[in-house]
Coordinates of C-alpha atoms and ligand atoms in Angstrom, one line a residue:
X1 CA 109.4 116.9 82.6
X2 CA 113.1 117.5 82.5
X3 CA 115.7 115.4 83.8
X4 CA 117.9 116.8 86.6
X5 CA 120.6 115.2 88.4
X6 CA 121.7 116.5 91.5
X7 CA 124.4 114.8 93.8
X8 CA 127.6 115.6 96.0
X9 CA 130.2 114.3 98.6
X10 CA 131.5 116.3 101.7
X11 CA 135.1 117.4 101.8
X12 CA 136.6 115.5 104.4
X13 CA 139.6 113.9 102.5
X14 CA 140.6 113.3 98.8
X15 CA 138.1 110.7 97.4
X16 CA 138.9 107.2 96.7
X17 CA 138.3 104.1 94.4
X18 CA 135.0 103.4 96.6
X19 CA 133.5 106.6 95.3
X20 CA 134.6 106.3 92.2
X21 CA 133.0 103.0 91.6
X22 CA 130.3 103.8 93.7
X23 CA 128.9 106.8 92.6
X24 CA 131.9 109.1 90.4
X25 CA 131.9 106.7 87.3
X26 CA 127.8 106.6 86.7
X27 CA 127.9 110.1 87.4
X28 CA 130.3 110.7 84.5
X29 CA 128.5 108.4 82.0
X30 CA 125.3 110.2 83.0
X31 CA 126.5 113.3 82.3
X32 CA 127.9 112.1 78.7
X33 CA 124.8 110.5 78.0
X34 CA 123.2 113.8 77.0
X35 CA 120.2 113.0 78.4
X36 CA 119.9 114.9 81.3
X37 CA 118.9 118.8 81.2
X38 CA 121.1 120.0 84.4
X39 CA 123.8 118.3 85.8
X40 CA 124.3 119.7 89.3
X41 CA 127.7 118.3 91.5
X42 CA 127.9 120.2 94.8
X43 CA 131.2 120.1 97.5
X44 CA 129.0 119.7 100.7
X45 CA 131.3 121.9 102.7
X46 CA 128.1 122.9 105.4
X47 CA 127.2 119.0 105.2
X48 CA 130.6 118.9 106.1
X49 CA 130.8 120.6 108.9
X50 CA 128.1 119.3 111.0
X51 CA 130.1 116.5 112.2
X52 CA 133.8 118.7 112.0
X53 CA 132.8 122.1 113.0
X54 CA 135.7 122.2 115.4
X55 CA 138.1 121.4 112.6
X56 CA 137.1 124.2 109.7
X57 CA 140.8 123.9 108.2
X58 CA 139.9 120.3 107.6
X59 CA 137.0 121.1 105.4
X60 CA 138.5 124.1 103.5
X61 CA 141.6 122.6 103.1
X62 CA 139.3 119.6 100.9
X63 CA 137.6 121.8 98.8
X64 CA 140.1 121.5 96.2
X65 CA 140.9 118.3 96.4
X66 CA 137.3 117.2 96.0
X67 CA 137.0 119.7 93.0
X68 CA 140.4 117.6 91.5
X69 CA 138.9 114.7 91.5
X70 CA 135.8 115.7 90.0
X71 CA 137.2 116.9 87.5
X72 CA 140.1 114.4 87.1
X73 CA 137.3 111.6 86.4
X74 CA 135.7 113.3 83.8
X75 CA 133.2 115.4 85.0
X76 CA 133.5 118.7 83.2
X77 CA 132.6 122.3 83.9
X78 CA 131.0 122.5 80.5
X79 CA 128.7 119.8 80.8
X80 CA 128.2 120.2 84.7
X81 CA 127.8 123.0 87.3
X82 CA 130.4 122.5 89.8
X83 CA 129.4 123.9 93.1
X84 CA 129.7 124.9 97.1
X85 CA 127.2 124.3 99.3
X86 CA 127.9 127.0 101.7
X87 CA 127.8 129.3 99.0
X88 CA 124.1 129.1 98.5
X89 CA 122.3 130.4 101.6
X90 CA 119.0 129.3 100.1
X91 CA 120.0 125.8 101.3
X92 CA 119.6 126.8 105.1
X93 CA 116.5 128.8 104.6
X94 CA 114.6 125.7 102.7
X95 CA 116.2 123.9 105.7
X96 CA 114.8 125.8 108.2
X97 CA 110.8 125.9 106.6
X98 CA 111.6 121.7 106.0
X99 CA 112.6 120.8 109.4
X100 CA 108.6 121.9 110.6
X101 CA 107.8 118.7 108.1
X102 CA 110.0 116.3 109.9
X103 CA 109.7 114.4 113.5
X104 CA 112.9 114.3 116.0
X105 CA 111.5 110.3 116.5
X106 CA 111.8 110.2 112.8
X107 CA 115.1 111.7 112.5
X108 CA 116.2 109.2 115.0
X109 CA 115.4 106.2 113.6
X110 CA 117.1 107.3 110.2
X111 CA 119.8 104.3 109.8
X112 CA 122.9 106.5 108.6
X113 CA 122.3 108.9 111.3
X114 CA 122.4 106.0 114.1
X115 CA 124.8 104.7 112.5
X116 CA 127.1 107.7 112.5
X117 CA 126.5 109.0 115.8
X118 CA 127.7 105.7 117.0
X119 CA 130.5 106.1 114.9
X120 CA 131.3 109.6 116.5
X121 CA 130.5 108.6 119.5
X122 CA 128.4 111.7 119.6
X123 CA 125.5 109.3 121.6
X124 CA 123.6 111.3 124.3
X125 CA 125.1 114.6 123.2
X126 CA 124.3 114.8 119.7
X127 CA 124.9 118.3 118.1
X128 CA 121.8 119.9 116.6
X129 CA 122.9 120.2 113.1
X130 CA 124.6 117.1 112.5
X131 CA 120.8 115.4 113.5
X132 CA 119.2 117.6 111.3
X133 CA 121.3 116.9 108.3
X134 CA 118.9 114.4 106.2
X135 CA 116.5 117.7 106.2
X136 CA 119.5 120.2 105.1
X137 CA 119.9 117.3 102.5
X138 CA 116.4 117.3 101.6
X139 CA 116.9 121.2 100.8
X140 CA 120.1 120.3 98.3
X141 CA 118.2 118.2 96.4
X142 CA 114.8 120.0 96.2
X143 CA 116.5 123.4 95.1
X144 CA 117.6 122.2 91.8
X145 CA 114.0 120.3 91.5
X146 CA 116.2 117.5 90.9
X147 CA 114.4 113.7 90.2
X148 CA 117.6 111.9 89.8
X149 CA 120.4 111.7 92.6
X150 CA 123.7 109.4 91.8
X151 CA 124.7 108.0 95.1
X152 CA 125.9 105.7 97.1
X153 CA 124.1 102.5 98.7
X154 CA 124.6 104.3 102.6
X155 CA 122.8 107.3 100.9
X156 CA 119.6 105.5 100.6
X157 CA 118.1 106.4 104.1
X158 CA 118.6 110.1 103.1
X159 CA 116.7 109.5 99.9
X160 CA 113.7 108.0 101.7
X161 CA 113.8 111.2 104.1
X162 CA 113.7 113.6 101.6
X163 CA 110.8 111.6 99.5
X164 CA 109.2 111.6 102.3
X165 CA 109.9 115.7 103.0
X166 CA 108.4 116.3 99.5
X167 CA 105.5 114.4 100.3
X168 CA 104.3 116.3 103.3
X169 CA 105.4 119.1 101.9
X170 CA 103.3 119.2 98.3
X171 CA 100.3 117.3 100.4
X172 CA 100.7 120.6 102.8
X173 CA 101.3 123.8 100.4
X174 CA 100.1 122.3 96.8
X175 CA 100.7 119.6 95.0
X176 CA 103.5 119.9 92.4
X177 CA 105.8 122.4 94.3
X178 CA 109.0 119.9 94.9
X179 CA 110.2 117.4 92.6
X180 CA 110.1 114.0 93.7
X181 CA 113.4 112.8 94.1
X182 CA 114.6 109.2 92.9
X183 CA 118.1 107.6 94.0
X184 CA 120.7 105.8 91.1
X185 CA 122.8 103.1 92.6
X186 CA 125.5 101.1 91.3
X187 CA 123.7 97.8 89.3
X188 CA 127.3 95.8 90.1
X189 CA 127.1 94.3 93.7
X190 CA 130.7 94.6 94.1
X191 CA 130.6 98.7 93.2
X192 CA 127.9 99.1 95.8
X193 CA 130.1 97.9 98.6
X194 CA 133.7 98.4 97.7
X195 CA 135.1 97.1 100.8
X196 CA 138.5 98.4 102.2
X197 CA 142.2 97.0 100.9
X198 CA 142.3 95.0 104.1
X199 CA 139.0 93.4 103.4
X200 CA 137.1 96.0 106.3
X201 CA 133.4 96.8 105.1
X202 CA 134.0 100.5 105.0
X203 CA 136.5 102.4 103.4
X204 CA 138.2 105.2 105.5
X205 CA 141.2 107.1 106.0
X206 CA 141.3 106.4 109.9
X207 CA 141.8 103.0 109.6
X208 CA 144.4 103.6 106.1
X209 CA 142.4 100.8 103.9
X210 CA 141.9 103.1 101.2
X211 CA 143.1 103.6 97.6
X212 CA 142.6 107.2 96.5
X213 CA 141.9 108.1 93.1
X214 CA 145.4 110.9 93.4
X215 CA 147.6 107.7 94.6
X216 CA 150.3 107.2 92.5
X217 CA 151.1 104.4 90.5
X218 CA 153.9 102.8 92.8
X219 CA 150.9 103.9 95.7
X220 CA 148.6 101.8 94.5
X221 CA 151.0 99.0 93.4
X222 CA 151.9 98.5 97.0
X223 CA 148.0 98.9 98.5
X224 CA 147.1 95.8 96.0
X225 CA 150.2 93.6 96.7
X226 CA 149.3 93.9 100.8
X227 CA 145.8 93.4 99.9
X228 CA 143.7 91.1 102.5
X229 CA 142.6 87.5 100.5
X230 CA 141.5 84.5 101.6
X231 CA 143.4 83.4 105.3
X232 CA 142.9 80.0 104.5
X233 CA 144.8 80.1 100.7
X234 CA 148.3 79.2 102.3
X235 CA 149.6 77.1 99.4
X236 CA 149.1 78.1 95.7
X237 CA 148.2 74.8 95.2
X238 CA 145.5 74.9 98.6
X239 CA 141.8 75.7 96.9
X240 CA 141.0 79.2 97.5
X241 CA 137.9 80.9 98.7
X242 CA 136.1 84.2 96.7
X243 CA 133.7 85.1 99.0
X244 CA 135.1 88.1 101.2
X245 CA 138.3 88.2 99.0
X246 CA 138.6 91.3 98.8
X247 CA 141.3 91.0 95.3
X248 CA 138.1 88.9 93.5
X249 CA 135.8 92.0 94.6
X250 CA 137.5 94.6 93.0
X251 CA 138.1 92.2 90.0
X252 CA 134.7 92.4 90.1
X253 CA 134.4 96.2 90.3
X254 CA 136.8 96.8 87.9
X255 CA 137.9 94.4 85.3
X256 CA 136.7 94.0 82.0
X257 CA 136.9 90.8 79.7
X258 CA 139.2 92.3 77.2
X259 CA 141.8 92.8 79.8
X260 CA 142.5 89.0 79.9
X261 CA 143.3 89.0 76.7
X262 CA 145.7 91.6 77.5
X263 CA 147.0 90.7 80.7
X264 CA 146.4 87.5 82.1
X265 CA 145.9 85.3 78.2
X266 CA 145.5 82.1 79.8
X267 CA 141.7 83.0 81.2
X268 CA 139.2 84.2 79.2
X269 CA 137.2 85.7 81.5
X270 CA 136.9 86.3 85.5
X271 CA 134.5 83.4 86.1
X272 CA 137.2 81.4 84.4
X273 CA 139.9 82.4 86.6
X274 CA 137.9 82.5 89.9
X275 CA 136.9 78.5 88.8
X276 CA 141.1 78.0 89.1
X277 CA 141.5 79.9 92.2
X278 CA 138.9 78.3 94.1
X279 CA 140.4 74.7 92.5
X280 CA 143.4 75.3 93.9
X281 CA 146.7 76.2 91.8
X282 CA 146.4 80.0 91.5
X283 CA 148.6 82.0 93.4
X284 CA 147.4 85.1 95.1
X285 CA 150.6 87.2 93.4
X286 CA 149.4 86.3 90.3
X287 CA 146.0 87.5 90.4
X288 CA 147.3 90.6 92.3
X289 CA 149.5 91.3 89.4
X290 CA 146.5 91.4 87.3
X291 CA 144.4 93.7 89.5
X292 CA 147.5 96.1 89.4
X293 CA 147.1 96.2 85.4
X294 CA 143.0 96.6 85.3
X295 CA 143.5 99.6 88.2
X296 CA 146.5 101.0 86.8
X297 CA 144.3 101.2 83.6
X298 CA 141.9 103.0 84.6
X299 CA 143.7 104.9 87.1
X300 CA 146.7 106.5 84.7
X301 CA 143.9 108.4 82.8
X302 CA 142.6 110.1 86.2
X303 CA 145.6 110.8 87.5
X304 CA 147.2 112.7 84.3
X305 CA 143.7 114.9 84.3
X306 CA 144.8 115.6 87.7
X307 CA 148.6 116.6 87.3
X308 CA 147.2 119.2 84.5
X309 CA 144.0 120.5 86.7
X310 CA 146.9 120.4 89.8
X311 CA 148.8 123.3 87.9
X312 CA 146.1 125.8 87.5
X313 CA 144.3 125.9 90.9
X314 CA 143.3 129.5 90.4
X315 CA 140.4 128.0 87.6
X316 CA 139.9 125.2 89.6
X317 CA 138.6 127.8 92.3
X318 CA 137.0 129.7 89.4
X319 CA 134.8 127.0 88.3
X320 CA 133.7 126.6 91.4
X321 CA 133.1 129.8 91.8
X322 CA 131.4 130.5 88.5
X323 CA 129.0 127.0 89.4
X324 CA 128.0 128.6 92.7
X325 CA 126.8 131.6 91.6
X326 CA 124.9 129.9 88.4
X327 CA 123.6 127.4 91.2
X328 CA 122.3 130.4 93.8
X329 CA 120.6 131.9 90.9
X330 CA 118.6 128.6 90.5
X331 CA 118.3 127.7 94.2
X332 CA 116.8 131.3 94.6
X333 CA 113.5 130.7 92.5
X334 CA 112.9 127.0 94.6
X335 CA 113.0 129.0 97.7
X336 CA 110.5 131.8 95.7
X337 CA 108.5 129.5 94.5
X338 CA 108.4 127.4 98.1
X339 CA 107.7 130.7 99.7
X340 CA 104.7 131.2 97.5
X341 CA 102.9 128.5 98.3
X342 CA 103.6 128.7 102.3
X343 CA 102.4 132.1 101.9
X344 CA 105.1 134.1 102.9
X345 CA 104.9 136.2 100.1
X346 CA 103.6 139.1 101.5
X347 CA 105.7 142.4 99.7
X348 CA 105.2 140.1 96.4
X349 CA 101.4 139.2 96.7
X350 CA 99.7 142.0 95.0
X351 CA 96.4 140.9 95.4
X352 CA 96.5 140.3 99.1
X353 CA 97.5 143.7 99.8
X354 CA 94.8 145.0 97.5
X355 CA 92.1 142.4 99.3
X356 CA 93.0 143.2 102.8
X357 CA 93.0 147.1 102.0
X358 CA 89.4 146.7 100.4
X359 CA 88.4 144.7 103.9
X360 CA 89.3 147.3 106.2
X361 CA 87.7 150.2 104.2
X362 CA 84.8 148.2 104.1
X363 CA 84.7 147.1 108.6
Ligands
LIG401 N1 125.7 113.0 102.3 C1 126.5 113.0 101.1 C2 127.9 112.4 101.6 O1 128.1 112.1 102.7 C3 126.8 114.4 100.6 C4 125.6 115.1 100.1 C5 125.1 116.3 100.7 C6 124.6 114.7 99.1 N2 124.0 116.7 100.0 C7 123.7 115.8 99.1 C8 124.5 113.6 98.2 C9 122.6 115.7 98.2 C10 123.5 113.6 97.4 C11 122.5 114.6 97.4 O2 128.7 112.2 100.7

């Protein structure tokens, strides 16, 4: 069977170290890996706008800067088809034959819906499309019959719903006509759930905790240095806690042995400096200063891809572009092939025109 990976992010803002760790990175690797047949990498623009249709500039305005960072980490129009969701009206028709598959009580109880309409405060008037959005989601990933999907931990409920779409939907119309779809998380704890810079669970550009992949380097100097630690560390020489600290969790994310030896010669690894810290002795500075080398390192890389892609924005909305159109074409035989087997075929099905003809000479 081939090996398709399909995945995306909705332009709402330029994309941070969270994604990166979270989903961008693996995404990147997978792509390099050779292994997979299609890469698909969509800009959820429609996705996007269930929850900001009041605010389209908002959404257009991100398209490139979602396409930047894309390709800024590595992901690369030859290896990948780069693409807009809005683009490919196929999604909404798939959308529209999935939702007949799908319960409002089960749409209800998906956890990143509830979670998001509290978060919007959209509670007991809850715009149609934004509820229906695990089923338009379903549609993204079953166009490109993709079995692997690169996402993020929060992204799990939506993986369930669509399983569950293809289910009913191969048990209803014939076995085999969707792919079965299969999520990729993060194996590192700490990439799963990159918390904010001031040591919030989520990430977000409301609340200004986050360090975006475009920051620059004094940027992101000054996001590490005001980083949230441990409360209770007021002395260097006090012992120091690691659970919650939010400098020890992106050490975690990010840092790699050989940058000790680099950086910070005394240690030889992180359990090693985590043992002083939580002895007592170790500054928070210090360890700060260290998490500013490991990011700047693997920041400097992204950041000078996206100073060369930032001159030439014409191709950046060419690719796009080009991806979309290479996508429709691919989207267009799911929803053929979808149609088929829900028999709604009828100008195409030869053989019932020629059956039904031969029934009424016969009456
Ligand atoms: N829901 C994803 C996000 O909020 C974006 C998305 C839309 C997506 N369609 C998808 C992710 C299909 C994976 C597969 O970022």
């Amino acid at each position: 069977m081939s090996k398709i990976i399909l995945t995306g992010d909705r332009p709402t803002g330029r994309l941070h170290v969270g994604h990166y760790v979270g989903s961008l990175k693996r995404r990147v690797e997978l792509q390099n890996s050779g292994e997979y047949d299609s890469v698909y990498i969509m800009i959820a623009d429609a996705q996007a706008l269930t929850d900001n249709f009041d605010n389209p500039e908002k959404v257009r305005s991100n398209i490139s800067e979602v396409a930047l960072d894309y390709m800024s980490c590595g992901l690369d129009p030859a290896k990948s088809t780069l693409f807009v969701q809005s683009y490919i009206s196929e999604l909404t028709e798939l959308t529209f034959y999935y939702a007949n598959l799908v319960t409002v009580s089960r749409l209800k109880r998906n956890p990143t819906v509830k979670s998001e309409i509290q978060l919007r405060g959209f509670n007991s008037s809850i715009p149609v499309g934004f509820f229906t959005y695990p089923i338009s989601q379903t549609a993204d990933i079953t166009a490109f019959k993709a079995n692997v999907v690169p996402v993020g931990e929060d992204q799990l409920p939506m993986l369930e719903q669509a399983r569950e779409i293809v289910r009913s939907f191969n048990t209803t119309y014939g076995e085999e006509v969707l792919v079965m779809p299969k999520a990729f998380l993060p194996e590192n704890q700490a990439c799963m759930r990159l918390p904010g810079t001031d040591g919030k669970a989520k990430m977000s550009k409301s609340l200004g905790n986050c360090i975006y992949l475009s920051d620059t380097e004094e940027e992101v100097r000054k996001k590490i240095m005001s980083m949230y630690t441990d409360p209770t560390h007021l002395q260097v020489s006090d012992p120091g806690h690691i659970e919650g600290n939010t400098v020890f969790t992106y050490l975690d994310a990010f840092c790699k042995d050989e940058q000790f030896a680099e950086y910070l010669p005394e240690y030889a690894n992180l359990d090693e400096l985590k043992e002083h810290y939580q002895r007592g002795g170790l500054g928070d500075v210090k360890v700060k200063k260290f998490l500013n080398n490991v990011l700047q390192e693997e920041l400097a890389p992204i950041r000078a891809r996206r100073k060369e892609w930032e001159k030439d924005i014409p191709a950046v909305y060419e690719i796009l572009h080009k991806g979309s159109i290479e996508a429709e074409k691919v989207a267009a035989q799911t929803l053929a092939d979808v149609k088929n087997s829900m028999k709604i075929n009828y100008f195409e099905d030869h053989a019932l025109i020629t059956e039904q003809a031969e029934r009424f000479k016969a009456e």
